[in-house]
Coordinates of N, CA and C in Angstrom, one line a residue:
X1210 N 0.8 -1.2 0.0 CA 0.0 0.0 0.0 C 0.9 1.2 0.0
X1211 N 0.6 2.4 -1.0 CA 1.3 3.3 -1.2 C 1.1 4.2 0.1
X1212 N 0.2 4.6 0.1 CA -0.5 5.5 1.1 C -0.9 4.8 2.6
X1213 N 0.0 5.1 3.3 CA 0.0 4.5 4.5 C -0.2 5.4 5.9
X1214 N -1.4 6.2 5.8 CA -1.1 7.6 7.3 C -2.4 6.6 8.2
X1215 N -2.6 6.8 9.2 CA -3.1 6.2 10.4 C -3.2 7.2 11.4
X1216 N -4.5 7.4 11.8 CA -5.2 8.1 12.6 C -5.4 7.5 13.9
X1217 N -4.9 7.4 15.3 CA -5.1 6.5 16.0 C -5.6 7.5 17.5
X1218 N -7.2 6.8 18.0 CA -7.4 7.9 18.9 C -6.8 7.4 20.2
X1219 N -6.5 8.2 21.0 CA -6.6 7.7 23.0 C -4.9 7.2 22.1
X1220 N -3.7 7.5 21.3 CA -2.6 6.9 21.3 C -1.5 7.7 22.4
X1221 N -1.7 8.2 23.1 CA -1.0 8.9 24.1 C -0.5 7.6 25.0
X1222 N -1.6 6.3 25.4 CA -0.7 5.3 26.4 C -1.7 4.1 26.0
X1223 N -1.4 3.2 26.6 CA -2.0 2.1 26.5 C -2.2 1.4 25.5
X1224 N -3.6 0.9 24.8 CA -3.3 -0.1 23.7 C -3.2 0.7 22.5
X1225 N -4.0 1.9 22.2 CA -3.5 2.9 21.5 C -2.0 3.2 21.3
X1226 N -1.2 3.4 22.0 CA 0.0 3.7 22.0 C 1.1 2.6 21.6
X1227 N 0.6 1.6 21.9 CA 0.8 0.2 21.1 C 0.8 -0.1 20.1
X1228 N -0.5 0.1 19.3 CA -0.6 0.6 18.5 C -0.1 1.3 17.3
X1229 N -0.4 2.0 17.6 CA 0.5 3.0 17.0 C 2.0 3.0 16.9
X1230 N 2.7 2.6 18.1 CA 4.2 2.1 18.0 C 4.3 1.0 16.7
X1231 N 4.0 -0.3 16.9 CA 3.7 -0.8 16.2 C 3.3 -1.1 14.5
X1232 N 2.6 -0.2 14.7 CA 2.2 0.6 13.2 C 3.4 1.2 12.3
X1233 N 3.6 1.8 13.1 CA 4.8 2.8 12.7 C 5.8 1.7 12.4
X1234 N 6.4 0.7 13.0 CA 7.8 0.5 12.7 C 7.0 -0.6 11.9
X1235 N 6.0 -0.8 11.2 CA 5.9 -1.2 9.9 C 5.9 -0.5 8.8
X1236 N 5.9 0.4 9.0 CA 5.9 1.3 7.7 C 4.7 2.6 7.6
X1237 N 3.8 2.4 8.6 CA 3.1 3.6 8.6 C 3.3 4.8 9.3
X1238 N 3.0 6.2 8.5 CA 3.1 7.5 9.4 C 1.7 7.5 10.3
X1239 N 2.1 7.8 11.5 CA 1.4 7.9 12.4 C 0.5 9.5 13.0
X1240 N -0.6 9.2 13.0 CA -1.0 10.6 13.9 C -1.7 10.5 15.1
X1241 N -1.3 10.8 16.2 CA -1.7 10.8 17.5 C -3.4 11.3 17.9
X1242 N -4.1 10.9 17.9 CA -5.2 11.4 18.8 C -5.4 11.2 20.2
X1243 N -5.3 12.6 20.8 CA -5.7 12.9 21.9 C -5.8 13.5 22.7
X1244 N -6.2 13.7 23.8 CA -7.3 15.0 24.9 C -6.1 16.1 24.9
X1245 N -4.6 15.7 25.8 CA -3.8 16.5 26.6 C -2.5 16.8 25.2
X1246 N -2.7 18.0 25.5 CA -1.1 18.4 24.3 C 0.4 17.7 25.3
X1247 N 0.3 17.7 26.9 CA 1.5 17.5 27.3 C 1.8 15.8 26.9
X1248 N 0.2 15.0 27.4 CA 0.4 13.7 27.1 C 0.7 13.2 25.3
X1249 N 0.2 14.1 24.5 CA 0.4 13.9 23.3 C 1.8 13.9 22.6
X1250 N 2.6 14.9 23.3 CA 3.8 15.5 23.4 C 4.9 14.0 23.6
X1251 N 4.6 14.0 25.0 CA 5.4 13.1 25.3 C 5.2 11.5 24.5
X1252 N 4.1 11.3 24.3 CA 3.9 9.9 23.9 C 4.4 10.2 22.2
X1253 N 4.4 11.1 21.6 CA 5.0 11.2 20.3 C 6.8 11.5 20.3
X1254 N 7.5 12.1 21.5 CA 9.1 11.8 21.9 C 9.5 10.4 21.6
X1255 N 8.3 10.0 22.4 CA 8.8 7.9 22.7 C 8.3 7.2 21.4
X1256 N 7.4 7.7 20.6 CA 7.7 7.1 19.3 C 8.9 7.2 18.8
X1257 N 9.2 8.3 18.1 CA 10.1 8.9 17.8 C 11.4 8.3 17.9
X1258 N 11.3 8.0 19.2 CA 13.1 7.7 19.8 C 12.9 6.5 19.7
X1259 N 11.7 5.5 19.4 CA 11.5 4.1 19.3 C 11.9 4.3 17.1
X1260 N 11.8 5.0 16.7 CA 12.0 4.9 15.3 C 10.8 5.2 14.1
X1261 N 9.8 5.6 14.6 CA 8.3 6.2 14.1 C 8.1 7.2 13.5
X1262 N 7.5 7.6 12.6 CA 7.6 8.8 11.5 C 6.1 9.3 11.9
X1263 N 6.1 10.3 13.3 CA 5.1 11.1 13.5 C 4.5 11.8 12.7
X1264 N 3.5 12.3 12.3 CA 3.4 13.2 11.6 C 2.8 14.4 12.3
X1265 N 2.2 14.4 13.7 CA 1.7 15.6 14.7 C 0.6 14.5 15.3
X1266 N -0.1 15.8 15.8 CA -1.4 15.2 16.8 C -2.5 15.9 16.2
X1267 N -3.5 15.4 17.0 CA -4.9 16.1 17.0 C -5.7 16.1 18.2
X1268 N -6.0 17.3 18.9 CA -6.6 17.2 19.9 C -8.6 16.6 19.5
X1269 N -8.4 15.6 20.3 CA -10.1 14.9 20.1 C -10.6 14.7 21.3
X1270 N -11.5 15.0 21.4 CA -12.0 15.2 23.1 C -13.6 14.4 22.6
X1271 N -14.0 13.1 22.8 CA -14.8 12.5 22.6 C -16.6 12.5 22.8
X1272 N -16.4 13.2 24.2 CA -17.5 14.0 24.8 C -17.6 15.1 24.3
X1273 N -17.4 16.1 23.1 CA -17.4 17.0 22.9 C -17.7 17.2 21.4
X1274 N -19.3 17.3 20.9 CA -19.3 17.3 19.4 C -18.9 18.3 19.0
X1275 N -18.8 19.6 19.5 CA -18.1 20.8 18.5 C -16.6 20.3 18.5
X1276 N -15.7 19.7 19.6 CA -14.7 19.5 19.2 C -14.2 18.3 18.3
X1277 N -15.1 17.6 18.2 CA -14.8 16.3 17.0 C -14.8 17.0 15.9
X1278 N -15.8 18.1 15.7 CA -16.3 18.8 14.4 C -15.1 19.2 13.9
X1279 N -14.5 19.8 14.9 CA -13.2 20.9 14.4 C -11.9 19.9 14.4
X1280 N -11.8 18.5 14.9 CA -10.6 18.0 14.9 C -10.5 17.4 13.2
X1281 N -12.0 16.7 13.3 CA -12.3 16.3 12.0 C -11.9 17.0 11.0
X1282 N -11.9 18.5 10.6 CA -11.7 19.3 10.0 C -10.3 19.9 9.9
X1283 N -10.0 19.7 10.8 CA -8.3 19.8 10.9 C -8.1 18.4 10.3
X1284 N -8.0 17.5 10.5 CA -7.7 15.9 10.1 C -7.9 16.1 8.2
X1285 N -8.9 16.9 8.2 CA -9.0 17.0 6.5 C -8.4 18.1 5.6
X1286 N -8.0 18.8 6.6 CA -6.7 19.8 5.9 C -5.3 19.4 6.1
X1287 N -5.3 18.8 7.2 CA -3.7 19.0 7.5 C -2.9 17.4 7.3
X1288 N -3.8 16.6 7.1 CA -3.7 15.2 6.5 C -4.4 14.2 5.9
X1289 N -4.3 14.8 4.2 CA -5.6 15.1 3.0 C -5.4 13.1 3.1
X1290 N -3.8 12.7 3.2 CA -3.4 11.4 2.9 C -4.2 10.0 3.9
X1291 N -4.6 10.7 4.7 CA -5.2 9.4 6.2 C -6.0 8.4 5.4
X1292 N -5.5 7.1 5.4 CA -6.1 6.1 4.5 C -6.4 4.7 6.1
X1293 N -6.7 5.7 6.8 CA -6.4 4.0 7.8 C -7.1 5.0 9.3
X1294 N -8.5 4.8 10.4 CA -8.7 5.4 11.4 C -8.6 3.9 13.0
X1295 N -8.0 4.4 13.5 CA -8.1 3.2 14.2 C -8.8 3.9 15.9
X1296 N -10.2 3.2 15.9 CA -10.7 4.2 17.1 C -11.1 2.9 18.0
X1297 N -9.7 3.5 18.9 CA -9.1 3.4 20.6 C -10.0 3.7 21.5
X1298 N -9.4 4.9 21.5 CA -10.0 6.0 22.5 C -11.3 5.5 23.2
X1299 N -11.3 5.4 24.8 CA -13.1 5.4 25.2 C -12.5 5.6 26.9
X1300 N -13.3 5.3 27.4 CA -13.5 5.6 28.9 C -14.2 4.5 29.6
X1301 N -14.0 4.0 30.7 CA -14.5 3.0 31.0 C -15.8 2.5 31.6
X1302 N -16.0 3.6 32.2 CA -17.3 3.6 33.3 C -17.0 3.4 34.5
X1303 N -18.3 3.4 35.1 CA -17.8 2.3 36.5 C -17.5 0.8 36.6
X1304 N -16.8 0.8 36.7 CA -16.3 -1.1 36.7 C -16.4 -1.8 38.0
X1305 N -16.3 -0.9 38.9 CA -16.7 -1.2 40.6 C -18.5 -1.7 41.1
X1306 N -18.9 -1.9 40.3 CA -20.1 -2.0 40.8 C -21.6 -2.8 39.7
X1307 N -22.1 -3.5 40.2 CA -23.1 -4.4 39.5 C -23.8 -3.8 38.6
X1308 N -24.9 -4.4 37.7 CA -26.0 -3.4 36.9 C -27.0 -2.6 38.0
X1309 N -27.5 -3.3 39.0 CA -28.2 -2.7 39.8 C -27.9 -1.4 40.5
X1310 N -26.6 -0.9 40.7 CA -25.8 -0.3 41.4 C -25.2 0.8 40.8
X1311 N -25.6 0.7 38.7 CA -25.3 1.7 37.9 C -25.7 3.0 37.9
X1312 N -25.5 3.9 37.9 CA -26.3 5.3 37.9 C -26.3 5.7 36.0
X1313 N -27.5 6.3 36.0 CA -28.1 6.9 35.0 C -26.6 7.6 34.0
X1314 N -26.4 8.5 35.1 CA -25.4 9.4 34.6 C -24.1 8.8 34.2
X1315 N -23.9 7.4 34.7 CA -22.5 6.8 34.3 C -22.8 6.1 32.6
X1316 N -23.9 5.7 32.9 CA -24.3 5.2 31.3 C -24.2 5.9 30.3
X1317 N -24.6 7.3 30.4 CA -24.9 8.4 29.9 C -23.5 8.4 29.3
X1318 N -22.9 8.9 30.1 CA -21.0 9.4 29.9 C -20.2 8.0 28.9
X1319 N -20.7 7.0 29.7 CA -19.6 6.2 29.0 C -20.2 5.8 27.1
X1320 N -21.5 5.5 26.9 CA -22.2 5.7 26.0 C -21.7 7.1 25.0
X1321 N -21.7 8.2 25.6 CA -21.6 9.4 25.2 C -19.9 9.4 24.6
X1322 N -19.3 8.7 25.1 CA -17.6 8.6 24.3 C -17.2 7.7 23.7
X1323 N -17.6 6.3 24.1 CA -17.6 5.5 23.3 C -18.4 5.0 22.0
X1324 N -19.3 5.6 21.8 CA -20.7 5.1 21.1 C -20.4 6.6 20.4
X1325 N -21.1 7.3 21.1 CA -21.6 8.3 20.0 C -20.5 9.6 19.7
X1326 N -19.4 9.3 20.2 CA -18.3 10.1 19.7 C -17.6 9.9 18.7
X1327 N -17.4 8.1 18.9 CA -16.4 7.4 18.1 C -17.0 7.6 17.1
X1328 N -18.8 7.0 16.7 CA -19.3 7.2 15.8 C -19.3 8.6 14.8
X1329 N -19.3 9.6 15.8 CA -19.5 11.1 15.1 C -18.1 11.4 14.4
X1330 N -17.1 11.1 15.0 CA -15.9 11.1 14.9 C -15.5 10.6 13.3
X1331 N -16.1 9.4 13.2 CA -15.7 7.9 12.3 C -17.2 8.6 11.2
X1332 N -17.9 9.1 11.5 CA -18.9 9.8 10.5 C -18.4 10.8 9.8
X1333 N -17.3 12.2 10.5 CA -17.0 13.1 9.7 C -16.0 12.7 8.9
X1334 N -15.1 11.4 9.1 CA -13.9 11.6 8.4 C -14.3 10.1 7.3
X1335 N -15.3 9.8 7.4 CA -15.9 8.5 6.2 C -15.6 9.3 4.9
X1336 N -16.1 10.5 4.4 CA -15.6 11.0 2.7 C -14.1 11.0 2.6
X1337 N -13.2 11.5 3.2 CA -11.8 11.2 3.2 C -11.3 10.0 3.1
X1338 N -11.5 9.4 4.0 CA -11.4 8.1 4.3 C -11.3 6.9 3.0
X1339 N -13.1 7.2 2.4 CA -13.5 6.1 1.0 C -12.8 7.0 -0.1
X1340 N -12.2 8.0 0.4 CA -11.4 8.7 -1.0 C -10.2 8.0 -1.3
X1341 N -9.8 7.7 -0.2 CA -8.1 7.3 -0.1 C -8.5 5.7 0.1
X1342 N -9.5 5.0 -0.4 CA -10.2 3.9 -0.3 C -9.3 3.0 1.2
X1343 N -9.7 3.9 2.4 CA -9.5 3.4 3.6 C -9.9 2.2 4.5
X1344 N -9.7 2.1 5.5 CA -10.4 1.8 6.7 C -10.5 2.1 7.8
X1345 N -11.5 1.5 8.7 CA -11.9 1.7 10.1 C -11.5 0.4 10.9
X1346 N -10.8 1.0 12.3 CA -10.8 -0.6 12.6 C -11.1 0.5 14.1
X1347 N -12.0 -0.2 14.8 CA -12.8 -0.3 16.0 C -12.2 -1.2 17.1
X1348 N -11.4 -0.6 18.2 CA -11.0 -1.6 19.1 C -11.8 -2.0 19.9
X1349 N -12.4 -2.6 20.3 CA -14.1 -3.0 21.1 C -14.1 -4.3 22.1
X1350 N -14.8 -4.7 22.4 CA -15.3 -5.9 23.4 C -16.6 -7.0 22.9
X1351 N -16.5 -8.4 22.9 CA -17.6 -8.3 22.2 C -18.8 -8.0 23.0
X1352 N -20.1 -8.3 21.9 CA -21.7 -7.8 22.2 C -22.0 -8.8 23.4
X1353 N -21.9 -10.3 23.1 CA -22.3 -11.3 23.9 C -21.6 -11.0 25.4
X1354 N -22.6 -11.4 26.4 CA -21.7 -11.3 27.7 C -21.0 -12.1 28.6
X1355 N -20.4 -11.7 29.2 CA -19.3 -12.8 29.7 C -19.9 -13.3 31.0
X1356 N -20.0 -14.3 31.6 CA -20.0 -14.4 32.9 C -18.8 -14.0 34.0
X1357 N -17.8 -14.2 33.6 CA -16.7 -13.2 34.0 C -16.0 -11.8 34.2
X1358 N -16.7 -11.2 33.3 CA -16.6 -9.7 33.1 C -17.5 -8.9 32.3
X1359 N -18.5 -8.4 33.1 CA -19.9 -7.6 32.6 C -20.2 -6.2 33.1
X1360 N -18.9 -5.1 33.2 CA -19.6 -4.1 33.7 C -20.4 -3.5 32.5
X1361 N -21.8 -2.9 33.1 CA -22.8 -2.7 32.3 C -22.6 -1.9 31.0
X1362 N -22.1 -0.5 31.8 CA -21.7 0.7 31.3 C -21.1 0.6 29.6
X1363 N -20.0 0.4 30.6 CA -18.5 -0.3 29.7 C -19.0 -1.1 28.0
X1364 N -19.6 -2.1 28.6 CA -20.0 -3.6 27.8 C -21.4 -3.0 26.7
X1365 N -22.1 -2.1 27.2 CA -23.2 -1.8 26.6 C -22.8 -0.5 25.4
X1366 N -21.9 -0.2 25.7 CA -21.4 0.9 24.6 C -20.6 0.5 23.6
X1367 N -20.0 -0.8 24.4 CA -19.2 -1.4 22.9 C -20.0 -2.3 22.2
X1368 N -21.4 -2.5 22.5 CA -21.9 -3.4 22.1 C -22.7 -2.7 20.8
X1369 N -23.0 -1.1 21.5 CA -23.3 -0.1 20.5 C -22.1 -0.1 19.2
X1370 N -21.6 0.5 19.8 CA -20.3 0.2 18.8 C -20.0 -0.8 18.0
X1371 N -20.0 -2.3 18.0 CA -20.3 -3.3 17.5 C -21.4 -2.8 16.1
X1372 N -22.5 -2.7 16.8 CA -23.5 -2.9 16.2 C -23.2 -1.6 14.9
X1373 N -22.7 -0.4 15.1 CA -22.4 0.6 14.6 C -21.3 0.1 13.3
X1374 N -20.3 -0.8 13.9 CA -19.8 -1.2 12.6 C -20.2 -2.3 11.6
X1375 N -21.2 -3.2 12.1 CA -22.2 -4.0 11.6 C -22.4 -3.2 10.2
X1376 N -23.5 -2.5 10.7 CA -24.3 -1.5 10.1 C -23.3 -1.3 8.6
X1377 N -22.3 -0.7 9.3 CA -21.6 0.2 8.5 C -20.9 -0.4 7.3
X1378 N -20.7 -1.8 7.7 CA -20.1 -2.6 6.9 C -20.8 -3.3 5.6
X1379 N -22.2 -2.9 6.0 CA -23.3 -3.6 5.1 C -23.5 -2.2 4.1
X1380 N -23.9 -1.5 4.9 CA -23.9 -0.2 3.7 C -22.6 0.3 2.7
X1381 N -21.4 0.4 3.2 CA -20.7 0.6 2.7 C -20.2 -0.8 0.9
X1382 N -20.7 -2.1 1.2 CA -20.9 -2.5 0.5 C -21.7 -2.6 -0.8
X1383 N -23.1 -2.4 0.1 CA -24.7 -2.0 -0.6 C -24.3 -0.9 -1.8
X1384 N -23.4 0.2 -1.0 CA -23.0 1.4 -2.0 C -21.8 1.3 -2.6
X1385 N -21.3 0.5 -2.8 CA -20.1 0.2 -3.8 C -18.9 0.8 -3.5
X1386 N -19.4 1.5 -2.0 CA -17.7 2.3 -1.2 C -16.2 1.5 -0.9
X1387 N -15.4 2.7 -1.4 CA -14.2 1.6 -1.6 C -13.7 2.2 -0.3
X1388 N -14.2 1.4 0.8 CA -13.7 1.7 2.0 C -14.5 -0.1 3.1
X1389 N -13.4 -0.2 4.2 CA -14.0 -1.3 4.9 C -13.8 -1.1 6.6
X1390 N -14.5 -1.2 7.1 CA -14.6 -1.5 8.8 C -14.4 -2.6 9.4
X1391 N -14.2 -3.0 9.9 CA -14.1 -3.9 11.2 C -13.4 -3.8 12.4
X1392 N -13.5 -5.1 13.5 CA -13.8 -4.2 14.8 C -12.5 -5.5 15.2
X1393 N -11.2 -4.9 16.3 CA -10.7 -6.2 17.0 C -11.1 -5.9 18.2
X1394 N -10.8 -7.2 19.3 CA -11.3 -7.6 20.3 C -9.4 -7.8 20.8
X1395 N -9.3 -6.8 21.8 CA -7.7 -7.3 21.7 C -7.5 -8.4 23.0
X1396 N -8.9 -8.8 23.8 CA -8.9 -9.7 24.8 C -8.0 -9.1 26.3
X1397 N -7.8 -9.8 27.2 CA -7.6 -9.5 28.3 C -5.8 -8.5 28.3
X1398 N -5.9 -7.2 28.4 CA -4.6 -6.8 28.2 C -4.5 -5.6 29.6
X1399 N -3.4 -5.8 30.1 CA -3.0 -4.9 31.3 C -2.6 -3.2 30.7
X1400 N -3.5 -2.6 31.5 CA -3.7 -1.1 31.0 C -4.3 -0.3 32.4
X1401 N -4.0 1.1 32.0 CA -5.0 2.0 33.2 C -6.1 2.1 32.8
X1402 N -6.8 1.4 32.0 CA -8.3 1.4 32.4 C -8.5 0.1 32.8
X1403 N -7.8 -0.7 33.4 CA -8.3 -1.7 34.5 C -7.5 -1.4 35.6
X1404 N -6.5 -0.8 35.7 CA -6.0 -0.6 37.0 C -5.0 -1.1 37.0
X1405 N -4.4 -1.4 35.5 CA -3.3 -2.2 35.4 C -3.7 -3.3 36.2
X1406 N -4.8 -4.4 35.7 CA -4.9 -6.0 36.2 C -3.9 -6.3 35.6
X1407 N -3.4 -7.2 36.2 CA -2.5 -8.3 35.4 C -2.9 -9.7 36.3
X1408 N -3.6 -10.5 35.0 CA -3.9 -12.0 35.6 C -3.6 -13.0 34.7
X1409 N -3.5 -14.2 35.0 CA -3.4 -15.3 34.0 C -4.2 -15.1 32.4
X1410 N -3.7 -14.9 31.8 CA -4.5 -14.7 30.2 C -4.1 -13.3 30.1
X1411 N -3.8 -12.5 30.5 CA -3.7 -11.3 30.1 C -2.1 -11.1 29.3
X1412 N -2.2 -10.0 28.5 CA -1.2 -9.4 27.7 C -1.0 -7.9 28.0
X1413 N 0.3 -7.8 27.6 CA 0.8 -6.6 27.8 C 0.8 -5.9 26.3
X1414 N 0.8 -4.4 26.6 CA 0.8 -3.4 25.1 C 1.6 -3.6 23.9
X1415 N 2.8 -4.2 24.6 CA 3.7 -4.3 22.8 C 3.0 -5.6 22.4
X1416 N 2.7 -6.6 22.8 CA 2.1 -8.3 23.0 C 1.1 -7.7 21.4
X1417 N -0.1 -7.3 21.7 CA -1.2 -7.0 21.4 C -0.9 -5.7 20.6
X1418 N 0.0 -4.9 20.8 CA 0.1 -3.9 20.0 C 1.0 -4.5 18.5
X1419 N 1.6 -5.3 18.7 CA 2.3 -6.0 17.4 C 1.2 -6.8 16.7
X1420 N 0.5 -7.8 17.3 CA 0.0 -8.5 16.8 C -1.1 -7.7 16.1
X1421 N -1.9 -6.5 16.4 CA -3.2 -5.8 15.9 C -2.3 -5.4 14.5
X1422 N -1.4 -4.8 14.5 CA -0.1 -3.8 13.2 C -0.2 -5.4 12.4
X1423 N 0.1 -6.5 13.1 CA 0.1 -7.5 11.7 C -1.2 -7.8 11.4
X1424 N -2.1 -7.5 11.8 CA -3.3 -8.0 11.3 C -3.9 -7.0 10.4
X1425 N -3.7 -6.0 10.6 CA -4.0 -4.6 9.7 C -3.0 -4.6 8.7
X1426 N -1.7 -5.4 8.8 CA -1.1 -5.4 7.3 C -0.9 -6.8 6.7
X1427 N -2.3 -7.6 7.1 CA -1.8 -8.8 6.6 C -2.9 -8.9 5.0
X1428 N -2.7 -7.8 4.7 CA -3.5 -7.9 3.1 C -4.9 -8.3 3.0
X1429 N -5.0 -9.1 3.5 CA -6.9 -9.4 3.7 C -8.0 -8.3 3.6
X1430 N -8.9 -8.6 3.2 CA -9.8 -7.8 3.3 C -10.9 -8.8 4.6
X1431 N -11.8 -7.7 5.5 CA -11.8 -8.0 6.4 C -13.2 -7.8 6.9
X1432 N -13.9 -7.0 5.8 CA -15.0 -6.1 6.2 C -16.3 -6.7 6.8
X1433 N -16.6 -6.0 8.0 CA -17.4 -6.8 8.9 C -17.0 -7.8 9.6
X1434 N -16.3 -8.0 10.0 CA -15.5 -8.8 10.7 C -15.0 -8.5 12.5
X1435 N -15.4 -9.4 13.1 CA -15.4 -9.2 14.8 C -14.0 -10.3 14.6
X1436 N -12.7 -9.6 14.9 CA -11.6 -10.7 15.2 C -11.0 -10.3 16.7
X1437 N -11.3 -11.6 17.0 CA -10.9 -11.7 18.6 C -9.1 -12.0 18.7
X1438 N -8.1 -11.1 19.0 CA -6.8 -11.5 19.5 C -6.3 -12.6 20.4
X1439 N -6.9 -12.3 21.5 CA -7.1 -13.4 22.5 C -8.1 -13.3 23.3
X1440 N -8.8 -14.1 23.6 CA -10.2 -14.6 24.5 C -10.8 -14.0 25.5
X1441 N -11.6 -13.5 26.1 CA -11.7 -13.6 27.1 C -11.4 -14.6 27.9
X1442 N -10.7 -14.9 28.9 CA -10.3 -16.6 29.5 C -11.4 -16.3 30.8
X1443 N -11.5 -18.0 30.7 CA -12.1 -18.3 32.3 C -11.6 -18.2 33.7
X1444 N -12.1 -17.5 34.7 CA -11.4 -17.3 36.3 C -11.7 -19.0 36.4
X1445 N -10.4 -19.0 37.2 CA -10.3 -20.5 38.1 C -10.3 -20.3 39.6

């Protein structure tokens, strides 16, 4: 692929940042999405000094449709080339507490950044995108629930999300768009949106951030596609 720029949101740390490390020392220019100019800053240094061909940041604040509007719009001036969106970025919810014990307002929020950001987000930059006959790739959880890990919040917004690339993968075919979506599942991976767990089955960021970069350049076409990295595993 000639055209190799990659839009990666939440790439400031964690699996994003993985990511995008990753990405990069295959061959793609990288552009950072994210909230903080200091964290964006620093997390593009440690590319850099790892061997990565930055190309800048974009501040995207998820909760915030006038600022998706304007990052999007920057994203379409200042890198006409973006053939590839990979949306990271989300927030977790409450994870401490059962469905009964959810508040209104936590569903709201988590819903509100994962679901309907990513989508607004992944809606303004879809004409660029099938220009440079791109893709979406959705880092997610699946829709089905685990008996092991169900916080509500969390689970019900990626399930939106799911369903969002579903959708999107059917129409974009229906209309003969030379563009494709799909969603990975990168399975149990140690990060600060669990508090840094680390348990039996879990993976760390380069683990899962290498393996996502080969999967996104292993030539296949993929569209509509729920691919699981590694499992959910069973508690013993």
């Amino acid at each position: 692929m000639e055209n190799r720029t990659v839009l990666v949101t939440g790439a400031n740390k964690g699996i994003g940042f993985g990511i995008a490390k990753h990405l990069g020392l295959s061959g793609w220019k990288v552009i950072i999405g994210a909230r903080h100019k200091q964290r964006a800053t620093e997390a593009i240094h440690k590319l850099e000094a790892a061997g990565v061909d930055v190309l800048g940041w974009v501040n995207i604040e998820l909760s915030d449709l006038a600022n998706i509007d304007q990052a999007a719009n920057e994203v379409n001036l200042r890198f006409p080339n973006l053939s590839l969106l990979i949306n990271n970025a989300g927030i977790s919810g409450d994870m401490s507490v059962d469905s009964t014990h959810t508040e209104i307002s936590d569903i709201k929020e988590t819903l509100n950044v994962n679901f309907i950001g990513t989508f607004e987000l992944t809606k303004k930059l879809i004409p660029l995108l099938a220009k440079n006959k791109g893709r979406i790739v959705n880092i997610t959880v699946p829709s089905e629930i685990s008996p092991y890990w169900h916080p509500l919040a969390y689970v019900a917004s990626k399930a939106a999300q799911n369903a969002m690339m579903g959708v999107m993968a059917i129409e974009f075919q229906q209309n003969n768009l030379s563009l494709e979506i799909f969603s990975i599942h990168p399975g149990p991976t140690t990060t600060d949106l669990n508090g840094n767990m680390s348990l039996p089955g879990f993976h760390d960021i380069e683990t899962v951030g290498q393996k996502t970069a080969e999967l996104i350049n292993d030539g296949k076409s993929h569209q509509g596609e729920f691919i699981e990295l590694y499992p959910i595993v069973e508690e013993k």
